[in-house]
Coordinates of C-alpha atoms in Angstrom, one line a residue:
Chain A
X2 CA 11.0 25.3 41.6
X3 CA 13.9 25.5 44.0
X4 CA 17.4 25.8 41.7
X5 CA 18.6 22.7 43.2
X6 CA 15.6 20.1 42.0
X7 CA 16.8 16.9 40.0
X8 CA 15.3 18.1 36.3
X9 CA 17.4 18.0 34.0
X10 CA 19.1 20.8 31.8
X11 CA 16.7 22.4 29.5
X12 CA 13.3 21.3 31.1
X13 CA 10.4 23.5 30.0
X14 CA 9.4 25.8 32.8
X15 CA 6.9 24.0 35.3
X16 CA 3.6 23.9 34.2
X17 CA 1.4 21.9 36.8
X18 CA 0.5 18.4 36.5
X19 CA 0.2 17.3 32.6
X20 CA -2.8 14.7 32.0
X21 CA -1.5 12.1 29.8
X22 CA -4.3 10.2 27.8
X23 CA -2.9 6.4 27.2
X24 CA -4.1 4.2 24.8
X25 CA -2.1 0.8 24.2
X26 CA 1.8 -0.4 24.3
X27 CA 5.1 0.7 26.8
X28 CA 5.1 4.4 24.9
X29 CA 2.9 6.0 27.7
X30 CA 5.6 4.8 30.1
X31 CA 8.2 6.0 28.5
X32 CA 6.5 9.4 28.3
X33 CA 5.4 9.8 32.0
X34 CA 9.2 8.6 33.0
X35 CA 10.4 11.3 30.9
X36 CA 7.8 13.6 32.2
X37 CA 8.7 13.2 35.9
X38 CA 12.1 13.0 35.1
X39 CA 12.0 16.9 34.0
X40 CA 10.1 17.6 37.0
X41 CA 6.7 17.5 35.9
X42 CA 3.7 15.1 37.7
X43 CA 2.4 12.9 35.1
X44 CA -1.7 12.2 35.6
X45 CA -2.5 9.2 33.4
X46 CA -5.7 8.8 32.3
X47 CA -5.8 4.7 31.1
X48 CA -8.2 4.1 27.6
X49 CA -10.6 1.7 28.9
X50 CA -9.4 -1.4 26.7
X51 CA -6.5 0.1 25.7
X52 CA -4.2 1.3 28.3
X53 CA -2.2 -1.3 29.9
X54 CA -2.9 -1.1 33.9
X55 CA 1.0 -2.0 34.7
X56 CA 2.0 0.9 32.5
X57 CA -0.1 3.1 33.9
X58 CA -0.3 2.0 37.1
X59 CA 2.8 3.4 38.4
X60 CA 1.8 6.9 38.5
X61 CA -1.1 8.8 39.8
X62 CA -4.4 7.4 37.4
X63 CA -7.6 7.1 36.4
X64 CA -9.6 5.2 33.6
X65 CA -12.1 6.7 30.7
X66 CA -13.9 5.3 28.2
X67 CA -13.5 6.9 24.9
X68 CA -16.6 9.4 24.1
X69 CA -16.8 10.1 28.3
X70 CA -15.3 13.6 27.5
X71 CA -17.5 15.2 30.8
X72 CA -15.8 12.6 32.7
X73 CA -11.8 13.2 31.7
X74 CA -12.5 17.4 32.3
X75 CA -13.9 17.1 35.5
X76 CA -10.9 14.6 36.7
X77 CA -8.5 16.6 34.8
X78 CA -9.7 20.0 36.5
X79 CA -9.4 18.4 40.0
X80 CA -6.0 17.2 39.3
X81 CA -5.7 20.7 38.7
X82 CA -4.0 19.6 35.1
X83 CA -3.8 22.7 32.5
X84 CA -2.3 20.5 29.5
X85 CA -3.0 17.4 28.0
X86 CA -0.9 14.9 26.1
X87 CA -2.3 12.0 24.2
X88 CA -0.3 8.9 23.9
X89 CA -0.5 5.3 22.7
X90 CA -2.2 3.1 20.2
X91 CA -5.8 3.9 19.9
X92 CA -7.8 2.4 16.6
X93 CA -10.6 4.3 15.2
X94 CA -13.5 2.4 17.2
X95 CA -16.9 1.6 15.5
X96 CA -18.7 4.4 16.3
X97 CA -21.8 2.5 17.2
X98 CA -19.9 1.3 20.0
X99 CA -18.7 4.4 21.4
X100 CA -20.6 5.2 25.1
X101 CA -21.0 8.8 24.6
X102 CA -21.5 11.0 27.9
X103 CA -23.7 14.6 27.0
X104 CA -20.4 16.7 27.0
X105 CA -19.0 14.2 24.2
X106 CA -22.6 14.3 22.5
X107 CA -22.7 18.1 22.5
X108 CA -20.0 17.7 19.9
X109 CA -21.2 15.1 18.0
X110 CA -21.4 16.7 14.6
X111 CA -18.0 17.9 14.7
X112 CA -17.1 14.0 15.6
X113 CA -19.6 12.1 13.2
X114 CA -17.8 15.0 10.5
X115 CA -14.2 13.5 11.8
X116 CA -15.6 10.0 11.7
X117 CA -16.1 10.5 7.5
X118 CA -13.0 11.9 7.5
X119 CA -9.0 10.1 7.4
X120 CA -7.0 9.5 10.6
X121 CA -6.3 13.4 10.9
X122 CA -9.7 14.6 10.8
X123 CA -10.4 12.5 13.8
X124 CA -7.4 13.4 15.1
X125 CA -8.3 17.2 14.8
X126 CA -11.8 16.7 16.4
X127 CA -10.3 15.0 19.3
X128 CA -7.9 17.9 19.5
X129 CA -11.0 20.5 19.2
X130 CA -13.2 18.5 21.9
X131 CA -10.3 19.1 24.5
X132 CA -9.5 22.6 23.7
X133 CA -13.3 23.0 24.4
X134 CA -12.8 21.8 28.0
X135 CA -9.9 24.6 28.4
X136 CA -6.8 22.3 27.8
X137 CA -4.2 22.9 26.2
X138 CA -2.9 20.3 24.0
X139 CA 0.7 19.6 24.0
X140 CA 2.9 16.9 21.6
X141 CA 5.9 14.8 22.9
X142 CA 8.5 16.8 21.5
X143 CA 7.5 19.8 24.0
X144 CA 7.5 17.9 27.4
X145 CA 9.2 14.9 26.8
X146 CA 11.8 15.1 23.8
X147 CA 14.4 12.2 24.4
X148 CA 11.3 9.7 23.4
X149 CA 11.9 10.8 20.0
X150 CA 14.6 9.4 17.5
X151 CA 17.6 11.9 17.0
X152 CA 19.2 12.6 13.9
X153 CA 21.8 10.6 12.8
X154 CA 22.8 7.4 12.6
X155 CA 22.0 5.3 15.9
X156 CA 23.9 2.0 16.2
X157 CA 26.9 0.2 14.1
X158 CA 26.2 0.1 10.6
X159 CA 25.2 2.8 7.8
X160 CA 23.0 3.4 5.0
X161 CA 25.3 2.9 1.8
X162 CA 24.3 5.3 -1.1
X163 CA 22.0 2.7 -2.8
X164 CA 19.9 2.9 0.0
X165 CA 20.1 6.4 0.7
X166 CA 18.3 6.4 -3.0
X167 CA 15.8 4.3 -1.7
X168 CA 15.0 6.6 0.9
X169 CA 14.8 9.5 -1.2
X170 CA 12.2 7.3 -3.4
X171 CA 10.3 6.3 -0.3
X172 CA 10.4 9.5 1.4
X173 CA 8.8 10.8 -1.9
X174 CA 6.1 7.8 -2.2
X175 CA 5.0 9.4 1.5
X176 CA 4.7 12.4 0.5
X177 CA 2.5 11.6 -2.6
X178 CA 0.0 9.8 -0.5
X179 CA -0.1 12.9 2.3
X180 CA -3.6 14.3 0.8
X181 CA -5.0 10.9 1.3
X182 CA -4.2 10.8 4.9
X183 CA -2.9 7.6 4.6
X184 CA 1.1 5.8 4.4
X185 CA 2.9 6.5 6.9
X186 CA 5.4 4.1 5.6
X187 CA 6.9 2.7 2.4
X188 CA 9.2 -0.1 1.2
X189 CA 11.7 0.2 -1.7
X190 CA 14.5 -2.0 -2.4
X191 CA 17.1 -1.1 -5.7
X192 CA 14.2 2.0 -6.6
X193 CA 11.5 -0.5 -6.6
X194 CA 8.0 0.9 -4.4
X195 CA 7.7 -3.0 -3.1
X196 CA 4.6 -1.9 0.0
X197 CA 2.8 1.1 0.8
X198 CA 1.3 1.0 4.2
X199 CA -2.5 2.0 4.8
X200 CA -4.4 0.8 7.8
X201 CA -2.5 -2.4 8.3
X202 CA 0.4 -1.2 10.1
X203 CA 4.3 -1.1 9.6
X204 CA 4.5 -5.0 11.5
X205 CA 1.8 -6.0 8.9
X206 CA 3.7 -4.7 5.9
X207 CA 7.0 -6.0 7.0
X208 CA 5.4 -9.1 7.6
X209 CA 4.2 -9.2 3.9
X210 CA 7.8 -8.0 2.0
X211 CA 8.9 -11.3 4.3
X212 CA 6.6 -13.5 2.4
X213 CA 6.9 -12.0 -0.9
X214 CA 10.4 -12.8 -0.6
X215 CA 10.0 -16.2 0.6
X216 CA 7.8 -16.8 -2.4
X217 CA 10.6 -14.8 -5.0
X218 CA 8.4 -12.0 -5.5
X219 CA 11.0 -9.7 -4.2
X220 CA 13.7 -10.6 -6.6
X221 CA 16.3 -7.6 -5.1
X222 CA 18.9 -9.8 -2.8
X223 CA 18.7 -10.0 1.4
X224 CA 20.0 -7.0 2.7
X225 CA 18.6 -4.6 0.1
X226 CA 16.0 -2.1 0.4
X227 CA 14.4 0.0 3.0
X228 CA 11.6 1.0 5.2
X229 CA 11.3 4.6 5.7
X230 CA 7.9 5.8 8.1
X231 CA 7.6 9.8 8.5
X232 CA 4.7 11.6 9.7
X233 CA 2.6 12.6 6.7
X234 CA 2.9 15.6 5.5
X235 CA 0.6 18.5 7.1
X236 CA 0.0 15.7 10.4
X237 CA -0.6 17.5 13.4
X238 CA 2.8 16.3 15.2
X239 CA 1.1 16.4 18.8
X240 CA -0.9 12.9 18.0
X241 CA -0.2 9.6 16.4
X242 CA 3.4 10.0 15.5
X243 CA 4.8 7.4 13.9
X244 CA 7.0 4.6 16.3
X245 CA 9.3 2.1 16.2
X246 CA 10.6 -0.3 18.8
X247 CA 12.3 -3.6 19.0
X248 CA 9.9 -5.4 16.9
X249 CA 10.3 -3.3 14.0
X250 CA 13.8 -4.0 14.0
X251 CA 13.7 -7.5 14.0
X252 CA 10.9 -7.2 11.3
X253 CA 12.8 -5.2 9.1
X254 CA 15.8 -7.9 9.9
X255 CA 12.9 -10.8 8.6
X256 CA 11.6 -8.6 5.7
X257 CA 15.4 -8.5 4.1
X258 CA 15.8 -5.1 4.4
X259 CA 19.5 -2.9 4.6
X260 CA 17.6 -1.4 7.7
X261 CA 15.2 1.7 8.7
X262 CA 14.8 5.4 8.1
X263 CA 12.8 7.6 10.1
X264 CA 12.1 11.1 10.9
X265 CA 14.3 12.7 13.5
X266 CA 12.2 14.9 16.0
X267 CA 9.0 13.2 15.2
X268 CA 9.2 9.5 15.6
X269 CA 9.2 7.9 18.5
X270 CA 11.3 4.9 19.8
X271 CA 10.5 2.7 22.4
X272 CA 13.2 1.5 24.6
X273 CA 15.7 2.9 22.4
X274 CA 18.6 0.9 23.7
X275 CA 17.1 -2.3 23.3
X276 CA 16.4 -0.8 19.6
X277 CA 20.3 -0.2 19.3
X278 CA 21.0 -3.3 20.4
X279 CA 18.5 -4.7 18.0
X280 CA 20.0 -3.4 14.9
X281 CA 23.6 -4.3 16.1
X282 CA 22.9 -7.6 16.4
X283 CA 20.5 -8.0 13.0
X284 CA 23.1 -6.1 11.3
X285 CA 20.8 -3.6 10.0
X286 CA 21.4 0.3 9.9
X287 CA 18.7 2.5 11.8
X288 CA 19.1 6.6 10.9
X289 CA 17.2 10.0 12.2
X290 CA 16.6 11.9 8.9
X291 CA 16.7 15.2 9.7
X292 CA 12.8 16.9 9.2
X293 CA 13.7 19.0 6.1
X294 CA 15.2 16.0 4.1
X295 CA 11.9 14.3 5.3
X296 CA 9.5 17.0 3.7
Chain B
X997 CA -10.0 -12.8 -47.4
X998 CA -13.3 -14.6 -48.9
X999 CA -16.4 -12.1 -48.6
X1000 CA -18.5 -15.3 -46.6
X1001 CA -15.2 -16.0 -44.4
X1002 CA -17.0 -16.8 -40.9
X1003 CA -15.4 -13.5 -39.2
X1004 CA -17.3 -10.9 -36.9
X1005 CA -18.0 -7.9 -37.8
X1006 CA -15.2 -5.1 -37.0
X1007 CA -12.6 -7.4 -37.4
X1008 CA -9.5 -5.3 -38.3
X1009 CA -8.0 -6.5 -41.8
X1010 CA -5.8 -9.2 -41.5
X1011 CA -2.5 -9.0 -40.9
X1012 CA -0.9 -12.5 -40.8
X1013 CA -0.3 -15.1 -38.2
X1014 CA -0.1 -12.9 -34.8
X1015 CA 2.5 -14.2 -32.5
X1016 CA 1.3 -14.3 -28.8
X1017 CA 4.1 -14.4 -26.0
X1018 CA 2.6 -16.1 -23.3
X1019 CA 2.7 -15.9 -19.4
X1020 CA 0.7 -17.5 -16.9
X1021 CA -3.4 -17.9 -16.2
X1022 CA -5.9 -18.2 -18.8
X1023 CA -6.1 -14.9 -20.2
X1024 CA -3.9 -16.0 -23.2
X1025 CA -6.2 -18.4 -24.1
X1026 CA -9.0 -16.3 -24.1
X1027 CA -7.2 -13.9 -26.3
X1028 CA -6.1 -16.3 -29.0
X1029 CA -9.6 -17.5 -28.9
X1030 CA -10.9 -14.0 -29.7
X1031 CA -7.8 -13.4 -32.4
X1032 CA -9.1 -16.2 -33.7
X1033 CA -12.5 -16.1 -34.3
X1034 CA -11.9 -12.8 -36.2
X1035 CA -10.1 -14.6 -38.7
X1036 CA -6.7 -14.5 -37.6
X1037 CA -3.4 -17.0 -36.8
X1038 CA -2.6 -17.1 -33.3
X1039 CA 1.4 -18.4 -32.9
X1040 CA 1.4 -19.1 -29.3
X1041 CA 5.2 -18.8 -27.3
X1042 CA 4.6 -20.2 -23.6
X1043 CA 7.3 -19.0 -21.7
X1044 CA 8.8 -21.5 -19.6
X1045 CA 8.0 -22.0 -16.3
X1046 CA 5.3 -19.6 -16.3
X1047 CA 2.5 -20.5 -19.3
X1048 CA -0.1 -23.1 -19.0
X1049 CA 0.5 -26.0 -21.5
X1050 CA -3.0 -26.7 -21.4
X1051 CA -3.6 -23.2 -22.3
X1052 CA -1.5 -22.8 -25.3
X1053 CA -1.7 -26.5 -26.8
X1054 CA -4.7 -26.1 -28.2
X1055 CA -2.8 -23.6 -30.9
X1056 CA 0.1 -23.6 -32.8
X1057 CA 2.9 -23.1 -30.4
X1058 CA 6.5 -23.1 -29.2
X1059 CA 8.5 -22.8 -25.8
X1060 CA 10.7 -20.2 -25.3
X1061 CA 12.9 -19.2 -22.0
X1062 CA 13.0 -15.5 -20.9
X1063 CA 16.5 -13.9 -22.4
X1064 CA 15.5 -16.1 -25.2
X1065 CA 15.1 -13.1 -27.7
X1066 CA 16.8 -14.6 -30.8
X1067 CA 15.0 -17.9 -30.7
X1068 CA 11.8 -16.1 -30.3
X1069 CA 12.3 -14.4 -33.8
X1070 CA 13.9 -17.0 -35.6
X1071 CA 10.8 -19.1 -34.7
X1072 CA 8.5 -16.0 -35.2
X1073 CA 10.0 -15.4 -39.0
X1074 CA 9.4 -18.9 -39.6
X1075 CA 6.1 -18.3 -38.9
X1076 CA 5.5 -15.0 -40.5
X1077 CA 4.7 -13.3 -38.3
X1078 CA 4.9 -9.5 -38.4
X1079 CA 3.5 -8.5 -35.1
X1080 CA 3.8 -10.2 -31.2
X1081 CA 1.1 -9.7 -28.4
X1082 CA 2.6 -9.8 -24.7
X1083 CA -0.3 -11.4 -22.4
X1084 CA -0.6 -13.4 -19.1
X1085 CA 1.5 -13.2 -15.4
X1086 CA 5.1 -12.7 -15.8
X1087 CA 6.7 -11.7 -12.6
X1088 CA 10.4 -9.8 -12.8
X1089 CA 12.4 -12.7 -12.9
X1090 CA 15.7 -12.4 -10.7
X1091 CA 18.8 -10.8 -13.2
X1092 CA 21.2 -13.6 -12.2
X1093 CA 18.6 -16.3 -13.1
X1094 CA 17.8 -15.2 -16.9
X1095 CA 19.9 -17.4 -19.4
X1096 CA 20.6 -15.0 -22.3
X1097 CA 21.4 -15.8 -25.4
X1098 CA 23.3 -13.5 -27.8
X1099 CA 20.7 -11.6 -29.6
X1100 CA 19.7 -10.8 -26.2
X1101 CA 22.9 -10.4 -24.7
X1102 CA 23.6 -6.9 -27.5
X1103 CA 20.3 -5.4 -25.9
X1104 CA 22.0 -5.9 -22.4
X1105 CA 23.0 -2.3 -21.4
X1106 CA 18.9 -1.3 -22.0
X1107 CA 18.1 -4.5 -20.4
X1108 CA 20.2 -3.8 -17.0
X1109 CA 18.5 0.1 -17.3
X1110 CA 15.5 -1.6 -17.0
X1111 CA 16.1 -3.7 -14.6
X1112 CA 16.9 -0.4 -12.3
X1113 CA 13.7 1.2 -13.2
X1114 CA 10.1 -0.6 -11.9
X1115 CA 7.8 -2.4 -14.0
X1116 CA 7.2 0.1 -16.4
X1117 CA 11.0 0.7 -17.8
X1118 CA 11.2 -3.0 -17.4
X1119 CA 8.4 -3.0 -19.8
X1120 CA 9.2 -0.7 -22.3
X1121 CA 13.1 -2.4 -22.5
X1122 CA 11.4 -5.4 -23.5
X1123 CA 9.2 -3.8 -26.4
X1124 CA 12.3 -2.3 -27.7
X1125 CA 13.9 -5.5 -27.9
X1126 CA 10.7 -6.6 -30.0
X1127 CA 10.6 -3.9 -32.4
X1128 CA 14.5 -4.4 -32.8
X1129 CA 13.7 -7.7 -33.9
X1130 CA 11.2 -6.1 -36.6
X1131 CA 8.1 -7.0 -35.5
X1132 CA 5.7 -4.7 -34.4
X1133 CA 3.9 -4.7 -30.7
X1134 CA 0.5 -4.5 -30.5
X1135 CA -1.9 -4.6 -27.6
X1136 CA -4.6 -6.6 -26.5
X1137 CA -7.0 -3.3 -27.7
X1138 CA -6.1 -4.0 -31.1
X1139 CA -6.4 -7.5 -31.9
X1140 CA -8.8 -8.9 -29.6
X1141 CA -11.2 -6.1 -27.5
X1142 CA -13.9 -8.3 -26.4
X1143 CA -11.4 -9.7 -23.7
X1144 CA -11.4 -6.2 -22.1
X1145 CA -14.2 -5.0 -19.5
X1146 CA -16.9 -2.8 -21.5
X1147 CA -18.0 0.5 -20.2
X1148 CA -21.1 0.4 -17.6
X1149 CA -22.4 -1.3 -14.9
X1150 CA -22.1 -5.2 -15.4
X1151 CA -24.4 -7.8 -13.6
X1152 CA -27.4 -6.4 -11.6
X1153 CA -25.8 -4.2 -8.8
X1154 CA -25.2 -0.7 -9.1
X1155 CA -23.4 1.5 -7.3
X1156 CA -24.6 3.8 -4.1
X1157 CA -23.6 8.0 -4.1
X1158 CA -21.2 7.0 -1.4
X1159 CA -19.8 3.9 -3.7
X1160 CA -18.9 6.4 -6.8
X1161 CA -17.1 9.0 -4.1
X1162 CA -15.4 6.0 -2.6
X1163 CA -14.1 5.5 -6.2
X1164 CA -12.9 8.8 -7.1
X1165 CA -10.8 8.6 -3.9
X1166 CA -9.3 5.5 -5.2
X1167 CA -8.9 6.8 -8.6
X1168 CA -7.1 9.8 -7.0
X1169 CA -4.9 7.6 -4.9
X1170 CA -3.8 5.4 -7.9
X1171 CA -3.2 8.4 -10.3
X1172 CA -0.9 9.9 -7.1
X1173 CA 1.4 6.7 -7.0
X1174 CA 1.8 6.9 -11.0
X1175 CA 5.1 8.4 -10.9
X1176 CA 6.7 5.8 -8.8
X1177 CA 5.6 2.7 -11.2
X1178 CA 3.6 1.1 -8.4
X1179 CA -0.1 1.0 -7.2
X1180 CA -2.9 -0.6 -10.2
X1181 CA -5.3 -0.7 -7.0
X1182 CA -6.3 0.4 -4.0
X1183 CA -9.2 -0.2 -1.9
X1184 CA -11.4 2.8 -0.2
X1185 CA -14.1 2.6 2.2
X1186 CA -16.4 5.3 3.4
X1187 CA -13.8 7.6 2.4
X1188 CA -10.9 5.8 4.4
X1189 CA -7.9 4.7 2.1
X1190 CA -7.7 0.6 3.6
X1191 CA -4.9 -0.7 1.1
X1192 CA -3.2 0.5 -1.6
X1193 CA -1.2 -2.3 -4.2
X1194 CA 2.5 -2.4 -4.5
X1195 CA 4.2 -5.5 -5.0
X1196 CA 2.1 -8.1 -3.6
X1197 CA -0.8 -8.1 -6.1
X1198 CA -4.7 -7.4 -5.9
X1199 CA -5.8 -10.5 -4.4
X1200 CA -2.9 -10.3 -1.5
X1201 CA -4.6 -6.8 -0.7
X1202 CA -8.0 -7.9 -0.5
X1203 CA -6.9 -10.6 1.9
X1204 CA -5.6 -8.3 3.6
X1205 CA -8.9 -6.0 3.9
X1206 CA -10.6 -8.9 5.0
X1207 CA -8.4 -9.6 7.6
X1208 CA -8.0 -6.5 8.7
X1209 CA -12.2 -6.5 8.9
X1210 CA -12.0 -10.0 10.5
X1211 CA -9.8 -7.8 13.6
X1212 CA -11.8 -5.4 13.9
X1213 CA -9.4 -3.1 12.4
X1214 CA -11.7 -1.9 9.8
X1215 CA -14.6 -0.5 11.1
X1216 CA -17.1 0.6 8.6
X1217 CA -19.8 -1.6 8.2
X1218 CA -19.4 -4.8 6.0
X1219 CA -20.8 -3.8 2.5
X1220 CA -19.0 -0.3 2.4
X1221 CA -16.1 0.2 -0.1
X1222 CA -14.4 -0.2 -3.3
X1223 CA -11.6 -2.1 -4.9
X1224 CA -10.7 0.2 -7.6
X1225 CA -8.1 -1.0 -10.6
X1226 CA -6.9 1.2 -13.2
X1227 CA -4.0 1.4 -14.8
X1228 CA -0.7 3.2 -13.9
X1229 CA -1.1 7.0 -15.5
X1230 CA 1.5 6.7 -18.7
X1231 CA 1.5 3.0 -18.6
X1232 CA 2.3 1.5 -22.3
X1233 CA -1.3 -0.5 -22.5
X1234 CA 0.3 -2.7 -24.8
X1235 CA 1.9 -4.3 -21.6
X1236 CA 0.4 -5.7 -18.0
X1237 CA -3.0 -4.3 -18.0
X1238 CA -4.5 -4.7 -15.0
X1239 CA -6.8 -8.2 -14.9
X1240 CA -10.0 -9.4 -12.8
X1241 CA -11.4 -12.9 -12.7
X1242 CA -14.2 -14.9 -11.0
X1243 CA -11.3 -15.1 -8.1
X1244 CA -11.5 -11.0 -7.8
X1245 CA -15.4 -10.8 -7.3
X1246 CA -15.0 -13.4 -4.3
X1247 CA -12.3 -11.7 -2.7
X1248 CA -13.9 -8.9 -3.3
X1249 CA -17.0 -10.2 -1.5
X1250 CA -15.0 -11.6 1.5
X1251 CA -13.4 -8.4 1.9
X1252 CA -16.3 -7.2 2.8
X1253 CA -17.0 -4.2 0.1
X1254 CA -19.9 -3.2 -1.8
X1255 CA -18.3 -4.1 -5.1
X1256 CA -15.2 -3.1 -7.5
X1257 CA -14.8 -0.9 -10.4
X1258 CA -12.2 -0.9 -13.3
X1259 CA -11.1 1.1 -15.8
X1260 CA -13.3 -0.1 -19.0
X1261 CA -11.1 -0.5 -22.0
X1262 CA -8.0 -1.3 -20.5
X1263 CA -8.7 -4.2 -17.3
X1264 CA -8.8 -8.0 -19.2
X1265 CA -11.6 -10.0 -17.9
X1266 CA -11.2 -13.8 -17.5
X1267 CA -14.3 -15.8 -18.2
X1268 CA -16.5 -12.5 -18.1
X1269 CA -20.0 -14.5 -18.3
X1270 CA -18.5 -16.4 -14.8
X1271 CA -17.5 -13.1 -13.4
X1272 CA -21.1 -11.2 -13.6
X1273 CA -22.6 -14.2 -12.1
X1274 CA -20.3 -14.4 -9.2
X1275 CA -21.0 -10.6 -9.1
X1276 CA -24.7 -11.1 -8.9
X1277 CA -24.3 -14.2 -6.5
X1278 CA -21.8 -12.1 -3.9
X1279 CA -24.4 -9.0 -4.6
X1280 CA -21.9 -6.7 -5.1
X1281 CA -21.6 -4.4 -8.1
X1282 CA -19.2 -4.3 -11.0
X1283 CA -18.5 -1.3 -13.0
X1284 CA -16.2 -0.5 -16.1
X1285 CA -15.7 3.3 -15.8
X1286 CA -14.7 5.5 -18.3
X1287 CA -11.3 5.8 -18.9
X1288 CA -11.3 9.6 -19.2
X1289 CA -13.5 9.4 -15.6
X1290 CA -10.3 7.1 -14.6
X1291 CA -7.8 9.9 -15.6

């Protein structure tokens, strides 16, 4: 790379083009722009019914299906890509629907054994199906950092101690739930566990500590308690990491929460201004924990 | 008591006129029908606002107001009564909205320390506010055991290898939320954790599963997984055991599972006879598992 390119300080040394496989949402984007940004080509590879064309469609791209493993090595090898990156919103799909090419069926046991497994045996099939192909499989943090929350306090306003108590509780309710390979977020409000999060989703549970409190179930007052999300503990950290945007904000704003905890290094954060902004204006405190507080 | 008194067999030796503290739905009914037909005095106390008066007219009975402790035994003295059953749906009023009276109002400093804690503290705070009082606090085990779920299979559905493994995940998951005062269910299919109870109650999490099924966000086939209940590991049983209904075993059914399973001995059971047949009519199994099985 000549010394005077327009990377930025401390990009990873060149590494060819890095395949990018995008399921749903703006997090791919963000990803590729940080990507190319550094230096790097971004090759997207879209999730057929997943992957959002205008998101992807401003790089170089193709489109797979998910089981068409054959497919996404021979594109991969003639974008003459060495690492892969997977990105995006991608629900567990009923495997009776799954078009399987014979590359993808050569591993089916190893994939109907991840099926019966949680979220991370999937994950770690995926991961073993794509080493398999010669790829090396790389997480966020490694080629595109500044999409993940930094530690600290981002925005105007900050957890009081009360709420740093309810973090500690929350952070602890995650942690108990990490051999079940479920909960990646919790809600507690004055030490109380008020929602656990399984496969509904952090909008979903926010949504449902708004309605318990509409209906005096929640009998803390507005502006107490807290929603922490961290990784589980053991997660492989180059898939699925937990993320928050704009819409988490405001949810947390709806739910009558103090505001949001998540773990630095490991959590993503799409448009991360707008997410500032967000919690400015809501009036609710966002912080980075830093990964060892965050088991 | 008379040798040809018309009392079942079993029936503990009496003990005076039990005084009942009632909350909401049925189940006190069905318990002061059970106290009674082994011979003893049911003294019923709706408390306001939450207790049916349908429900507790049809026995000797008083209203009293939550914070309302010295009333309670000044009326329960009158009655002679030596011993007070808790029973029915009282959700954690807010602090602010209690009207204490003086009696009360000395018990305070516990009172605020269980506010602090979750359900359990909350619960045992109020039990030592009883047994100040002199009376003693006896559970639903004691005085009236046919209202609780029997050990066994109940109704015509059994069941499947994959059923019982669902359930020890579930029973796992439960027993690892235990130390946070949270979680009396949680729902498992094909080895995936779907929900797990916090605040919002069983039948908000089995709406849930079935609209998480409905969007295609729960992929295993409809008839797969369990609703498990069991009660919090340490939980005083004289308080809040876990309850099903004829309402459960539809939910249940809409949720799409194969059936539920509760801890025998310790989950009430409204209108059991209407329960088994909705069981049998949904065709999904019902099981009352041994509590030792149910750590």
């Amino acid at each position: 790379m000549p010394s005077d390119a327009p990377t930025i300080a401390g990009a990873p040394p060149q590494a060819g083009p890095l395949a990018i496989i995008c399921g749903g949402g703006s997090l791919p984007g963000a990803v590729a722009d940080a990507v190319a940004r550094r230096g790097r080509r971004p090759v997207m590879f879209g999730i057929k019914g997943w992957a959002d064309g205008a998101v992807i469609g401003r790089y170089a791209h193709h489109w797979i299906a998910i089981g068409q493993a054959g497919r996404f090595f021979r594109l991969a090898r003639a974008e003459n890509c060495g690492e892969v990156l997977f990105i995006g919103t991608v629900l567990r799909p009923p495997i009776t629907q799954l078009r399987l090419d014979w590359r993808t069926i050569r591993t089916m046991p190893g994939l109907i054994r991840a099926y019966r497994g949680g979220d991370d045996k999937l994950i770690s099939g995926v991961a073993r199906i794509a080493e398999s192909g010669g790829l090396r499989v790389v997480g966020v943090k490694e080629v595109a950092p500044e999409v993940l929350v930094p530690e600290g306090v981002l925005g105007r306003y900050q957890p009081s101690q009360r709420d740093n108590s309810d973090i500690a509780r929350a952070l602890d309710v995650i942690a108990a739930l990490g051999p079940f390979d479920v909960g990646q977020a919790a809600v507690v409000a004055d030490n109380h566990v008020l929602g656990v999060e399984a496969a509904e989703g952090t909008d979903n549970l926010l949504n449902r500590i708004a309605e318990l409190r509409r209906l005096g179930r929640v009998t803390s007052p507005p502006g107490t308690g807290v929603l922490v999300k961290a990784p589980k503990p053991g997660q492989d950290r180059r898939f699925d990491l937990p993320s928050i945007g704009p819409r988490t904000v405001e949810n947390v704003a709806r739910a009558g929460l103090a505001g949001l905890a998540v773990t630095a290094g490991s959590t993503m954060i799409a448009e991360a201004d707008a997410v500032t902004v967000a919690a400015d204006r809501e009036r609710i405190f966002l912080v980075g924990l830093r990964e060892d507080t965050a088991r």
